[in-house]
Amino acid sequence: MKKMLIIILPLLIAVSSVFLGFGILQAKNQKERLTDEIKRKAKAVAESTEWAACHALKNHDLSSAFKIVDKFQKRERPQGCVIYDEDGKIIAVTEHFSKWQDVERPYISELLVSHASRGAFEKYGSNRVYSYTMPVFDEENKFLGLLEILYDLSY
């Protein structure tokens, strides 16, 4: 019986180690896949909303900006939208992310100058958020403001 235990125990340890290794690898691959999916999704949503945000910013139409934000609020709870004017001030924000105004966002001033898109993970209270921010231009390529799409990753 003792010899059998000496043979089986290392075999069980080896098999358990292999399963643990594959489990860790699978979890890592799944996390990367989900991260890529949320990045792709946020970019696609921002690009599809750009025209409506352009119209609202170009005409200084606050009711249109609030309608855009309201659509986000009704569609999915973890999804949010923030519209900034050309000075970086928030015009409209979804209710779920209403305290986003209080969060320090140094990247906004950089984006106002560089007019580049940016996607990054941010801290929002005790939750993590994926933020994709893109500039909004009109037909004459005049900078109007920024559009930020937010995904609450706690869901």
Short mmCIF file of C-alpha atoms in Angstrom, two decimals, residues 51-101:
data_model
loop_
_atom_site.label_atom_id
_atom_site.label_comp_id
_atom_site.label_asym_id
_atom_site.label_seq_id
_atom_site.Cartn_x
_atom_site.Cartn_y
_atom_site.Cartn_z
CA TRP A 51 -22.30 61.95 -36.70
CA ALA A 52 -25.03 62.62 -34.13
CA ALA A 53 -22.50 64.22 -31.75
CA CYS A 54 -21.13 66.31 -34.63
CA HIS A 55 -24.63 67.61 -35.36
CA ALA A 56 -25.26 68.46 -31.69
CA LEU A 57 -21.89 70.19 -31.23
CA LYS A 58 -22.01 72.06 -34.54
CA ASN A 59 -25.45 73.53 -33.85
CA HIS A 60 -24.82 73.98 -30.10
CA ASP A 61 -27.98 71.92 -29.62
CA LEU A 62 -28.04 70.74 -26.01
CA SER A 63 -31.32 68.87 -26.45
CA SER A 64 -29.72 66.68 -29.16
CA ALA A 65 -26.73 66.03 -26.91
CA PHE A 66 -29.05 65.00 -24.08
CA LYS A 67 -30.99 62.73 -26.46
CA ILE A 68 -27.77 60.96 -27.45
CA VAL A 69 -26.86 60.48 -23.81
CA ASP A 70 -30.40 59.35 -22.97
CA LYS A 71 -30.27 56.67 -25.69
CA PHE A 72 -27.11 55.28 -24.11
CA GLN A 73 -28.76 55.29 -20.73
CA LYS A 74 -31.78 53.33 -21.97
CA ARG A 75 -29.81 50.86 -24.08
CA GLU A 76 -27.38 49.34 -21.60
CA ARG A 77 -26.66 50.18 -18.01
CA PRO A 78 -22.89 49.51 -18.13
CA GLN A 79 -22.46 51.73 -21.16
CA GLY A 80 -22.05 55.47 -20.90
CA CYS A 81 -21.48 58.50 -23.07
CA VAL A 82 -19.88 61.87 -22.39
CA ILE A 83 -19.89 64.77 -24.85
CA TYR A 84 -17.31 67.56 -24.44
CA ASP A 85 -17.21 70.91 -26.21
CA GLU A 86 -14.09 72.32 -27.87
CA ASP A 87 -12.90 73.69 -24.49
CA GLY A 88 -13.11 70.29 -22.80
CA LYS A 89 -16.19 71.09 -20.71
CA ILE A 90 -18.80 68.38 -20.32
CA ILE A 91 -22.01 69.18 -22.18
CA ALA A 92 -23.87 65.93 -21.52
CA VAL A 93 -23.17 62.75 -19.55
CA THR A 94 -25.19 59.61 -18.81
CA GLU A 95 -26.73 59.38 -15.36
CA HIS A 96 -24.80 56.23 -14.43
CA PHE A 97 -21.55 58.16 -14.93
CA SER A 98 -22.80 61.50 -13.56
CA LYS A 99 -19.90 61.70 -11.09
CA TRP A 100 -17.47 61.44 -14.04
CA GLN A 101 -17.33 65.25 -13.90
#
